[in-house]
mmCIF file of C-alpha atoms in Angstrom:
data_model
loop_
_atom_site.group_PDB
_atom_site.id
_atom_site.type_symbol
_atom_site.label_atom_id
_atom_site.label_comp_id
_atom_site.label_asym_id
_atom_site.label_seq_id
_atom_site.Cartn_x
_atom_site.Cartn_y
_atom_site.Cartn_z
ATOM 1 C CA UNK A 1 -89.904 -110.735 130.463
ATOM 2 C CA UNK A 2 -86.248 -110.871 131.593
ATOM 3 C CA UNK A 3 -84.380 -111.275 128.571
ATOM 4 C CA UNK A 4 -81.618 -113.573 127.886
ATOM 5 C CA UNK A 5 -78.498 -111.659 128.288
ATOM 6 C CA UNK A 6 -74.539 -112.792 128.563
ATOM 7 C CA UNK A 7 -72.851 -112.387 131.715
ATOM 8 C CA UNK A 8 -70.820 -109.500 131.811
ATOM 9 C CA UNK A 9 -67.757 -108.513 133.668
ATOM 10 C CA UNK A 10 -66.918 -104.674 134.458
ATOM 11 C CA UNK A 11 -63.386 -104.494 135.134
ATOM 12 C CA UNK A 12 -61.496 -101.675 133.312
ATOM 13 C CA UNK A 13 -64.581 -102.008 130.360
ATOM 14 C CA UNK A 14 -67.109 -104.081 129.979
ATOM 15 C CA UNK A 15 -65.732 -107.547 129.405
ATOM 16 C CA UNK A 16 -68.188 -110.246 128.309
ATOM 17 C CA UNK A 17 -67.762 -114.391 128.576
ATOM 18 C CA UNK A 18 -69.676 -116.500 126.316
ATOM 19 C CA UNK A 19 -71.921 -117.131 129.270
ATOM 20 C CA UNK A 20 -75.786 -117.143 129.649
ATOM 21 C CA UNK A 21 -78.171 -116.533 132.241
ATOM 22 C CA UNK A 22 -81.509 -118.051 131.248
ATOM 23 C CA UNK A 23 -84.958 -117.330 132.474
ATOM 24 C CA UNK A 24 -88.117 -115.785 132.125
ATOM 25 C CA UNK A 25 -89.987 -113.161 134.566
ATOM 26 C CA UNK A 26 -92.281 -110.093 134.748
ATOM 27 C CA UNK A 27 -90.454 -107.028 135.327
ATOM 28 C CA UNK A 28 -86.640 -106.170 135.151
ATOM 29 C CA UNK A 29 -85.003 -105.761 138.458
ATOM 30 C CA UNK A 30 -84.608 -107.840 141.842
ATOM 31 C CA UNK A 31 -87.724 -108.160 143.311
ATOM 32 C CA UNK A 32 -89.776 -107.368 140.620
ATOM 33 C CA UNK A 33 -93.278 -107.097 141.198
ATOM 34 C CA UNK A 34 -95.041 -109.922 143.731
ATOM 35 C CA UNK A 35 -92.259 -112.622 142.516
ATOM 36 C CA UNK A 36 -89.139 -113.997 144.315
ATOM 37 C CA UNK A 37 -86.027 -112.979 141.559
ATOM 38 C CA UNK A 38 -84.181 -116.491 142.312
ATOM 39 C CA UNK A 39 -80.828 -117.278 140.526
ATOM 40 C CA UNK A 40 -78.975 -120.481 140.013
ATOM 41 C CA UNK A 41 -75.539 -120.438 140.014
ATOM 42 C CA UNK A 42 -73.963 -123.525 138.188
ATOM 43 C CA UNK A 43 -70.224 -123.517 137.460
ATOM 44 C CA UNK A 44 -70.117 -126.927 135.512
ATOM 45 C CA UNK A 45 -72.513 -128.433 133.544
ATOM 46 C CA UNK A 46 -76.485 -129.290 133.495
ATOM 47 C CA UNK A 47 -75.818 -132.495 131.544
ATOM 48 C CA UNK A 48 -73.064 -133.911 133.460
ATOM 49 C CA UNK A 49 -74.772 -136.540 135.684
ATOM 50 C CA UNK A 50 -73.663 -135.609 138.231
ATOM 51 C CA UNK A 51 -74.350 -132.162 141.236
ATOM 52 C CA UNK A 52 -75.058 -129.753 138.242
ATOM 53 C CA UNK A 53 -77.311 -131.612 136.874
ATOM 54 C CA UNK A 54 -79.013 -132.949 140.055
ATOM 55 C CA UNK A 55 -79.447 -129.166 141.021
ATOM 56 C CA UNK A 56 -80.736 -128.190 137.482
ATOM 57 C CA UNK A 57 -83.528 -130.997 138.275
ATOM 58 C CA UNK A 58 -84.678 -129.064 141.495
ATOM 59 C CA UNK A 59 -84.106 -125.541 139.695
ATOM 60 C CA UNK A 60 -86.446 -127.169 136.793
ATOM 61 C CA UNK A 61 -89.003 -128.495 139.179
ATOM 62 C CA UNK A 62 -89.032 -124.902 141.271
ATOM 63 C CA UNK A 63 -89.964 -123.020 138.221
ATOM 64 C CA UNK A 64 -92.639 -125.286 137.284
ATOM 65 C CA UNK A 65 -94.410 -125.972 140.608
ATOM 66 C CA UNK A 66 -93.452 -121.325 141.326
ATOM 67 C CA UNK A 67 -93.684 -120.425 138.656
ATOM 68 C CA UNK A 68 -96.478 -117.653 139.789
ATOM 69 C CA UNK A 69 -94.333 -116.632 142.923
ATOM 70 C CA UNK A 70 -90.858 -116.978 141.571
ATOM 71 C CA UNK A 71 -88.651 -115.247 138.556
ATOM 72 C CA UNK A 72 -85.943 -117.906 138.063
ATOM 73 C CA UNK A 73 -82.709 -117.855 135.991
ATOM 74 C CA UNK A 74 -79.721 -120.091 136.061
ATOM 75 C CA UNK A 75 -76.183 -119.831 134.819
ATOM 76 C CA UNK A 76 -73.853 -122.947 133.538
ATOM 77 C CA UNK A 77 -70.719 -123.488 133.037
ATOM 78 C CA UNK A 78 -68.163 -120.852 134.155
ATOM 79 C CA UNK A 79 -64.750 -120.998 134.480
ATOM 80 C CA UNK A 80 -62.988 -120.715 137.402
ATOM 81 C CA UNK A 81 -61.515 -117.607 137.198
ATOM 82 C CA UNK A 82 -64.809 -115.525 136.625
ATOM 83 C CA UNK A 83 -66.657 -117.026 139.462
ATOM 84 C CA UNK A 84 -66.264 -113.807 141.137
ATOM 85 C CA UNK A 85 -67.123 -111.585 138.408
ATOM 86 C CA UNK A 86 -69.864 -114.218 137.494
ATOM 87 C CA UNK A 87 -71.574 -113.794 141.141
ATOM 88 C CA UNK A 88 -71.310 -110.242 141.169
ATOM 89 C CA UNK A 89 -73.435 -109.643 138.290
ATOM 90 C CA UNK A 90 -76.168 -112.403 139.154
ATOM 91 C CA UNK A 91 -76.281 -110.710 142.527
ATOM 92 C CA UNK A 92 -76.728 -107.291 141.238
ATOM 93 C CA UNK A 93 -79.985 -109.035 139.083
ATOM 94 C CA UNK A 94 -81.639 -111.291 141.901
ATOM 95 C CA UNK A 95 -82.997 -111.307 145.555
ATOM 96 C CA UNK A 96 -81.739 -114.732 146.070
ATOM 97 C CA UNK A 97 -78.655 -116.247 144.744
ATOM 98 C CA UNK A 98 -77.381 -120.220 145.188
ATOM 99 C CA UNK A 99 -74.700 -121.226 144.542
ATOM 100 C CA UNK A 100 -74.010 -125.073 143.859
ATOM 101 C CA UNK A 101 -70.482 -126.436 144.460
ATOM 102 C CA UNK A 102 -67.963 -126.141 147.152
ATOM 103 C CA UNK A 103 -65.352 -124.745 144.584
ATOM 104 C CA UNK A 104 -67.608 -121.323 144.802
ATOM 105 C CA UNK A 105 -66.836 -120.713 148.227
ATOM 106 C CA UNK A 106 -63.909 -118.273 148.128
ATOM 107 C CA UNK A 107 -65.851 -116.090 145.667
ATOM 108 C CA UNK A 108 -69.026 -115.850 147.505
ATOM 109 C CA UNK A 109 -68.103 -115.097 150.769
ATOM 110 C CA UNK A 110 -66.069 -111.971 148.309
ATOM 111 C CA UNK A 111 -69.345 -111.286 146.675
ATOM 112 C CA UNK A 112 -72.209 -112.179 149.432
ATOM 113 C CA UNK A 113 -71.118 -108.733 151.796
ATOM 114 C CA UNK A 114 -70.956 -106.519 149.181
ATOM 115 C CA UNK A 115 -74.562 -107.394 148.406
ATOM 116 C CA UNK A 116 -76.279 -107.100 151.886
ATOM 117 C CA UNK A 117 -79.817 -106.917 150.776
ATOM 118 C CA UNK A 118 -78.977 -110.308 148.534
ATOM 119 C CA UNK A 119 -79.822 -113.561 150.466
ATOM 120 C CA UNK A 120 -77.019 -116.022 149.229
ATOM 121 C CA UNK A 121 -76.896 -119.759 149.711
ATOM 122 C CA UNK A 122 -74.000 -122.413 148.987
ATOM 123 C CA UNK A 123 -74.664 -125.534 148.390
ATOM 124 C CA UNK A 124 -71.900 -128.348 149.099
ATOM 125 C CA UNK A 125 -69.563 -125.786 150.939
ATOM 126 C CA UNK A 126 -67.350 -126.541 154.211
ATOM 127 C CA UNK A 127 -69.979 -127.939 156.706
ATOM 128 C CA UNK A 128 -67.351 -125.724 159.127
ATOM 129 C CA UNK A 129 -67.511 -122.853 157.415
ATOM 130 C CA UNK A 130 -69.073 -119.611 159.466
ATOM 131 C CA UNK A 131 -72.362 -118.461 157.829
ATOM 132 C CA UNK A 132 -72.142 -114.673 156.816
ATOM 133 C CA UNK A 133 -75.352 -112.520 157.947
ATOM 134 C CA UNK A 134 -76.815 -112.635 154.175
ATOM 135 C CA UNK A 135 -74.858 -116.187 153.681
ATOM 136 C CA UNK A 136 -76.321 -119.556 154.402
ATOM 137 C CA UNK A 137 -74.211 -123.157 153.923
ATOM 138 C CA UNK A 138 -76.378 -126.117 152.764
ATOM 139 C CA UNK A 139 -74.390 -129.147 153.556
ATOM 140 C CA UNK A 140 -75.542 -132.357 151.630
ATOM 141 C CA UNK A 141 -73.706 -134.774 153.650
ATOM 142 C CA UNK A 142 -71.710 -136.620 151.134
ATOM 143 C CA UNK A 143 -69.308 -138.304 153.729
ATOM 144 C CA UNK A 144 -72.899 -140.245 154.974
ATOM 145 C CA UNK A 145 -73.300 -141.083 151.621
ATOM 146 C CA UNK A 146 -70.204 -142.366 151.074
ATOM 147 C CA UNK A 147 -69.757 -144.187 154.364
ATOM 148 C CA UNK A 148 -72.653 -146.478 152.951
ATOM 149 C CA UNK A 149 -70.960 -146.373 149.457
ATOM 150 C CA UNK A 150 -67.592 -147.870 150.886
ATOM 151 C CA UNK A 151 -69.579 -150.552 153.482
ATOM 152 C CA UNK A 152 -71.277 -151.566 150.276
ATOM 153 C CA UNK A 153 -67.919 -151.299 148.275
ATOM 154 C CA UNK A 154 -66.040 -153.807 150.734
ATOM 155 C CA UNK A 155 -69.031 -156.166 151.147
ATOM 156 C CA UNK A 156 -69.411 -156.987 147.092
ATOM 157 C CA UNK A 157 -65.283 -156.899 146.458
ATOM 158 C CA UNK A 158 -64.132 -159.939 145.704
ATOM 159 C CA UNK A 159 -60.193 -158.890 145.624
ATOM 160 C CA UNK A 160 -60.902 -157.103 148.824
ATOM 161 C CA UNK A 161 -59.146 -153.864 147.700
ATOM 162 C CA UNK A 162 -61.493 -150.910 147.286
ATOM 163 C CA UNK A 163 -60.552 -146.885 146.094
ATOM 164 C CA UNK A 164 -61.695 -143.493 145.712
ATOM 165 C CA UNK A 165 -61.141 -140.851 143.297
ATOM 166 C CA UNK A 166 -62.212 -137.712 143.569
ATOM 167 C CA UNK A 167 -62.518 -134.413 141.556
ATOM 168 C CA UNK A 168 -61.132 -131.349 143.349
ATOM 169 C CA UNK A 169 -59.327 -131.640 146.775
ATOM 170 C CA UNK A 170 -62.324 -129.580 148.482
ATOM 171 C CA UNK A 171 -62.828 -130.173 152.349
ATOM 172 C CA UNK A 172 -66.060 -132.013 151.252
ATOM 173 C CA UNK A 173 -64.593 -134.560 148.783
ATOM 174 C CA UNK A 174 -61.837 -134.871 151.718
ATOM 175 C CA UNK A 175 -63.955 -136.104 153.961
ATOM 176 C CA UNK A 176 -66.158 -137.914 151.618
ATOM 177 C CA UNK A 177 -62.885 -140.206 150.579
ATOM 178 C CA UNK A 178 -61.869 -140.574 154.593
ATOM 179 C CA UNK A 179 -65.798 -141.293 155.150
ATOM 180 C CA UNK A 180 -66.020 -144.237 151.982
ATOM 181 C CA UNK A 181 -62.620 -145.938 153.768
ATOM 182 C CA UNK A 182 -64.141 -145.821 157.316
ATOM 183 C CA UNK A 183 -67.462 -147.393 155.803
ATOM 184 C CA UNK A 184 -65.822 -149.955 154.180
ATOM 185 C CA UNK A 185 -63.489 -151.182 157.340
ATOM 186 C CA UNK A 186 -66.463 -150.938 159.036
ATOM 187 C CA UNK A 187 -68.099 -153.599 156.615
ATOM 188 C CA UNK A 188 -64.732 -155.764 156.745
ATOM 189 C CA UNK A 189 -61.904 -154.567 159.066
ATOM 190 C CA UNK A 190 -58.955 -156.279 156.675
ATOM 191 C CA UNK A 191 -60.604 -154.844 153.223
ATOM 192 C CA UNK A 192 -57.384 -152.428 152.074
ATOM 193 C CA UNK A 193 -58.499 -149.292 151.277
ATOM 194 C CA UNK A 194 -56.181 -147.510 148.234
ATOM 195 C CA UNK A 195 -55.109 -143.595 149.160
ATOM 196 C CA UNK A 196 -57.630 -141.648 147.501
ATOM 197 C CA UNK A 197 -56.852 -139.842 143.796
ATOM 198 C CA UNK A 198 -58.086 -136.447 143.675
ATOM 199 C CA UNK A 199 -57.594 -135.394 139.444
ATOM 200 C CA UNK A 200 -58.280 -131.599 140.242
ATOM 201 C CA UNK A 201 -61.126 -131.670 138.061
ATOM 202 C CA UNK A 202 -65.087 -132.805 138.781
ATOM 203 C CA UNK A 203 -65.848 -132.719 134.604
ATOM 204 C CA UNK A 204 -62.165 -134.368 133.447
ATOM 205 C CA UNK A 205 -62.996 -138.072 131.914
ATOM 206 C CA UNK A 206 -59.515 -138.525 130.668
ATOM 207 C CA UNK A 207 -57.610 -137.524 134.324
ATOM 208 C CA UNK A 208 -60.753 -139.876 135.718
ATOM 209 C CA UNK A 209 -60.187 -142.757 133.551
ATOM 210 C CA UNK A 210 -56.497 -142.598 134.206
ATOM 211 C CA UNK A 211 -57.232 -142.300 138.016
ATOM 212 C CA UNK A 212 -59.634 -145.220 138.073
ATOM 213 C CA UNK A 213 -56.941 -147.223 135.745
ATOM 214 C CA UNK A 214 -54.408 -146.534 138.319
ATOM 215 C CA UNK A 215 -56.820 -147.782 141.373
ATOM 216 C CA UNK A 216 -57.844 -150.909 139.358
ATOM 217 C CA UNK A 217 -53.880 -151.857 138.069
ATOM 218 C CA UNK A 218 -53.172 -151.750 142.216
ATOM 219 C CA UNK A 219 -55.578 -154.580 143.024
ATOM 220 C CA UNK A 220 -58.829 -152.930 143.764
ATOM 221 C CA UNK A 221 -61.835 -154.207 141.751
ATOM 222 C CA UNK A 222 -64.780 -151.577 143.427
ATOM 223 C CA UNK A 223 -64.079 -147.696 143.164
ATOM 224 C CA UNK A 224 -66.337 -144.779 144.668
ATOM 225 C CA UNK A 225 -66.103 -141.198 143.112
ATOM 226 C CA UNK A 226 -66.996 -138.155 143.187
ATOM 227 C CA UNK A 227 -66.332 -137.055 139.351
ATOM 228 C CA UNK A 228 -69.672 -135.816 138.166
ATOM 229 C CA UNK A 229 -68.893 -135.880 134.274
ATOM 230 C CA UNK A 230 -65.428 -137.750 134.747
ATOM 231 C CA UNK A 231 -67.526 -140.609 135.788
ATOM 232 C CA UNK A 232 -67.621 -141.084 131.717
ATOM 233 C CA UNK A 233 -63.933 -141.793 132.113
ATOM 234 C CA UNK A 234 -64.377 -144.271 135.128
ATOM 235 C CA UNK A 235 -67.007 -146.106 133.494
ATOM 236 C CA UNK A 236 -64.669 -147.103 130.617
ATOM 237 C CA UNK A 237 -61.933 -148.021 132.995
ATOM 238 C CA UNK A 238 -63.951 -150.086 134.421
ATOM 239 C CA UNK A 239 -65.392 -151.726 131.190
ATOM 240 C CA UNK A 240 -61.663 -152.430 129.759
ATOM 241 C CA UNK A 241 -60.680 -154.156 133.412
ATOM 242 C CA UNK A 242 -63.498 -156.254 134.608
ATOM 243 C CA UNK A 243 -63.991 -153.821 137.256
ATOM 244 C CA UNK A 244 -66.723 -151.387 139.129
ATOM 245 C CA UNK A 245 -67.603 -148.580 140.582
ATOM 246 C CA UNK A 246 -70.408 -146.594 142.499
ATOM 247 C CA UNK A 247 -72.525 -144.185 140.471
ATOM 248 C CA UNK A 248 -74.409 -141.002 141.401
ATOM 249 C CA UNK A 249 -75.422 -139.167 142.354
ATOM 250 C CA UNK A 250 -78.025 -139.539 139.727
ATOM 251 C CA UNK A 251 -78.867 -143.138 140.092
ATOM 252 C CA UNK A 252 -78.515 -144.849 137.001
ATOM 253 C CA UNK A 253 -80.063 -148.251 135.293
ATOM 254 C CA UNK A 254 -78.449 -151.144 137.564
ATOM 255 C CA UNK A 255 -78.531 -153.183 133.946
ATOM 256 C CA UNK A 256 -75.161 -151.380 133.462
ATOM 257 C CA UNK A 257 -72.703 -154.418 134.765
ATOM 258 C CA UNK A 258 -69.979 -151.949 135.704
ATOM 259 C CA UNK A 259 -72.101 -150.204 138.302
ATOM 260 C CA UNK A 260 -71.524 -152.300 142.127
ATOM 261 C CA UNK A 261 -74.593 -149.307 142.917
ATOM 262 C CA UNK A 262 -75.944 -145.767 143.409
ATOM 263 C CA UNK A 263 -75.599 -143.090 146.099
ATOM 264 C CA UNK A 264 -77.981 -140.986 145.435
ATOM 265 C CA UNK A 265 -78.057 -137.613 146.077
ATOM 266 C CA UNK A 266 -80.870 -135.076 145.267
ATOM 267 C CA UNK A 267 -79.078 -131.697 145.231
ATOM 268 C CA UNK A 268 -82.506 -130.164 144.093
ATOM 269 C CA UNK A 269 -83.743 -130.675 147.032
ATOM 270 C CA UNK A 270 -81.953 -128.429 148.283
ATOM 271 C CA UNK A 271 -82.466 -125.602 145.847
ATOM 272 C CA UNK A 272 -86.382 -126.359 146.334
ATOM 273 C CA UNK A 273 -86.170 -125.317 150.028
ATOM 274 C CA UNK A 274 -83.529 -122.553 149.642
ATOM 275 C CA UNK A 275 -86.548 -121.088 147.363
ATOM 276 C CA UNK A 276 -89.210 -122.366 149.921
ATOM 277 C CA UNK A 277 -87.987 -120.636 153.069
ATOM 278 C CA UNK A 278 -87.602 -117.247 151.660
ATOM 279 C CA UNK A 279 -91.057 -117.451 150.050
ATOM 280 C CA UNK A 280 -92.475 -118.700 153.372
ATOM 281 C CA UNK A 281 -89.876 -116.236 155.867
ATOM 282 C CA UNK A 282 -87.911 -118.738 157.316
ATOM 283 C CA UNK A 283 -84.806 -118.430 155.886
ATOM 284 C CA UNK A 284 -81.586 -117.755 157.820
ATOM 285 C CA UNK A 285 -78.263 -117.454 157.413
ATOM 286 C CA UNK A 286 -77.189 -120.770 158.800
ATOM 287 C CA UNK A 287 -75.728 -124.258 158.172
ATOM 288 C CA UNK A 288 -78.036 -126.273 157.381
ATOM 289 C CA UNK A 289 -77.720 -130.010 157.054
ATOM 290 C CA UNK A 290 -79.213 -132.714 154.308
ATOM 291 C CA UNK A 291 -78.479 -136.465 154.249
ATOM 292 C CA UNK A 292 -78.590 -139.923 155.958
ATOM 293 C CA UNK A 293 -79.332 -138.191 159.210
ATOM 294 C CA UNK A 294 -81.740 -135.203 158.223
ATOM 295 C CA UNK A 295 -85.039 -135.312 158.465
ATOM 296 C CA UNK A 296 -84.899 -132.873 154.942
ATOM 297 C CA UNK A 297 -83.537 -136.373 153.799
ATOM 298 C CA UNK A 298 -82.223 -136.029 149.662
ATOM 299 C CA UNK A 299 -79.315 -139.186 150.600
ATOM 300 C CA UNK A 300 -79.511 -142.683 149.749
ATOM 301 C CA UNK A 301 -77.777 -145.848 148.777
ATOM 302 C CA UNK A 302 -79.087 -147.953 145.529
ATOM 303 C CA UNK A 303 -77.274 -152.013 145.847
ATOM 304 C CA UNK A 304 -77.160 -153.207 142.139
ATOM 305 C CA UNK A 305 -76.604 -156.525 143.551
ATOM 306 C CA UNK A 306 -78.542 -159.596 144.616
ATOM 307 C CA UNK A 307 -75.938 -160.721 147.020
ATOM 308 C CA UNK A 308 -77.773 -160.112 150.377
ATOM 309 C CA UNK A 309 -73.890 -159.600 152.415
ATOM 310 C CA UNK A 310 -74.461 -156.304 150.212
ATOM 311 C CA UNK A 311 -77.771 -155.256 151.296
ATOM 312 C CA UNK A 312 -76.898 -156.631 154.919
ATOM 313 C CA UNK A 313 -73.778 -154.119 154.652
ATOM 314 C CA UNK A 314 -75.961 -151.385 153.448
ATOM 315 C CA UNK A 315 -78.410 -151.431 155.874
ATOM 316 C CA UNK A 316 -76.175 -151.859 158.981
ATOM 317 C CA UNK A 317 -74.097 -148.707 157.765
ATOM 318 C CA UNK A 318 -77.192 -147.048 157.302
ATOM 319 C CA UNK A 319 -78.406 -147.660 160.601
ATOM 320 C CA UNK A 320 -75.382 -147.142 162.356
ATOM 321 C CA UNK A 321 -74.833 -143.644 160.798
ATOM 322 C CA UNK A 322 -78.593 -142.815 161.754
ATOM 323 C CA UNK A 323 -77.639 -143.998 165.534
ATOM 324 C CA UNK A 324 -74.862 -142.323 165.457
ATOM 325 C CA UNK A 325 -72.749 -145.315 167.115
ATOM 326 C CA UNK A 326 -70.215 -144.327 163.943
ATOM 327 C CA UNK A 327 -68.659 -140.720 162.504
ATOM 328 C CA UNK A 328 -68.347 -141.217 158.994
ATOM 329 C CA UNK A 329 -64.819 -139.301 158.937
#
C-alpha cells in the first residue's frame, strides 16, 4: 500500500512542510504493477467550494469507478512558494501528475521537463500557453461561463450596475472579468459594468468581503466572482447590503436569497478524462478545451430566478456563445 507520507523538499537537507499526499495503491514506485500511479495536485483547499473542491469531486469519483486500474493520491493545500518543490516530489512518485489551478503554471513548466517520462496536465492554465512534449493545458473555459454569468447579471439588476471580483490576476480570471462585462452589455448595452477587483487571493474572505463591499457601496446590486473560499466573504457582503452575487462553481441551494444564480463548473471532469486518456492511449500533450462550446461539456449556468427576462438572457448568451456570433473577451 503506498503509505501516507509528508511532502518533502531536498534543498541543502531534507526540508519537510506539514503537507500530505494521501492515497492508497499496490506497490511503491510509478507505475507500479498493472495500475496507472495518478497524482492530484491541489494548492488550496478540498473544502473550499469552489475549483479545489470541484476537482477533489472528480479525483474522488476516479478512484472509486478505477480503482482496479489506477493508484491515486492527492495533495492540498500548499503554499505558494513550495509549488515547485511540491511538484518535484509528486513527480518523482507518479506516472501522471495534474495539476489544478492556473497559479501552478510557472512551476510546472520548471518541473514537467525535468521529468520526461512523467505525463503532466494543468488544469485552468493560459488557454495560450504552448504545451510542453510531456505537458498538456486543460482549459475550462471560464470566460463562457462568465459571459452567461454577466448576461444573467445585467438582466436581474435592478440598479443596473453589475461587478466582478476576482482572486488572483491570472490570464484566466482576466479574461473571465472582460468576458462577465461583455455578457452583460450584451444583455443590456447601458448596464455599467464596475472595473473588476482582483484581492490577490482565491481563499481570502476578508479581502473578498471588502472587495464585494466596495462594488456594492458604488451602485452595483449583482456581483460575479471568482473567489473559491472568499465567496464566504462575498456572501456576507451581500447579506449586510441587500445585494447578490453569482455562485459556483459548485452550484449551491437557490433558497439562499443572496445568490442571483450558479455557473457551474465541473473541474472533475476534467481530472476524469486526464485519467481516461492515458488509461485508454490517447493522451497528448495538447490544449485541450472544456465549456459552453465543447462537446466534453463540464459548463453551465443555474438562474435562481423566476423572472423569465433572466432565463431569456441566459439562453440567448448561451446560444450566441455556442454560434459563435459573440467572443466572450
Amino acid at each position: 500500500m503506498k503509505r501516507t507520507l509528508p511532502i518533502a523538499v531536498i534543498a541543502a537537507g531534507a526540508l519537510a512542510f506539514g503537507l500530505t499526499a494521501c492515497g492508497s495503491s499496490d506497490g511503491d514506485g510509478p507505475g507500479a504493477g498493472d495500475t496507472l500511479s495518478v497524482g492530484v495536485f491541489l494548492p488550496g483547499s478540498v473544502n473550499d467550494t469552489g475549483f479545489m473542491q470541484s476537482a477533489y469531486a472528480g479525483y474522488n469519483r476516479v478512484k472509486e469507478s478505477l480503482g482496479d486500474k489506477v493508484d491515486a493520491s492527492h495533495v492540498e493545500q500548499v503554499a505558494a512558494a513550495d509549488y515547485q518543490q511540491a511538484l518535484q516530489r509528486f513527480a518523482s512518485e507518479n506516472d501522471l501528475v495534474i495539476a489544478v489551478g492556473g497559479q501552478t503554471d510557472a512551476d510546472l513548466r520548471k518541473v514537467a521537463p525535468q521529468f520526461p517520462e512523467v505525463k503532466f496536465v494543468e488544469i485552468g492554465g493560459p488557454a495560450d500557453a504552448e504545451p510542453l512534449p510531456n505537458l498538456a493545458y486543460y482549459d475550462p473555459q471560464q470566460a463562457e461561463a462568465e459571459f452567461v454569468a454577466g448576461a444573467a447579471a445585467a438582466a436581474s439588476s435592478k440598479a443596473g450596475v453589475v461587478g466582478f471580483v476576482g482572486g488572483v490576476e491570472l490570464p484566466a480570471i482576466v479574461n473571465s472579468a472582460k468576458a462577465f462585462a461583455n455578457g452583460a452589455t450584451f444583455t443590456k448595452s447601458d448596464v455599467k459594468v464596475l472595473a473588476p477587483q482582483y484581492v490577490g487571493d482565491f481563499n481570502d474572505p476578508a479581502k473578498a468581503k471588502q472587495a464585494a463591499g466596495t462594488a456594492y457601496a458604488s451602485g452595483a446590486d449583482v456581483l460575479s466572482q471568482i473567489v473559491n473560499l472568499g465567496k464566504q466573504g462575498m456572501e456576507q457582503a451581500a447579506k449586510e447590503t441587500g445585494n447578490r452575487l453569482s455562485g459556483g462553481p459548485i452550484p449551491g441551494d437557490c433558497a439562499n436569497t443572496v445568490y442571483s444564480g450558479y455557473v457551474r463548473t465541473d473541474i472533475g471532469t476534467e481530472v476524469e478524462y486526464a485519467v481516461n486518456s492515458v488509461l485508454d492511449g490517447t493522451w497528448q500533450a495538447e490544449q485541450v478545451p472544456f465549456g459552453l462550446t465543447s462537446d466534453k461539456r463540464g459548463t453551465d449556468y443555474v438562474v435562481c430566478s423566476d423572472d423569465p427576462a433572466v432565463a431569456s438572457a441566459v439562453d440567448r448568451a448561451k446560444t450566441a456563445i455556442a454560434d459563435r456570433t459573440v467572443q466572450p473577451y
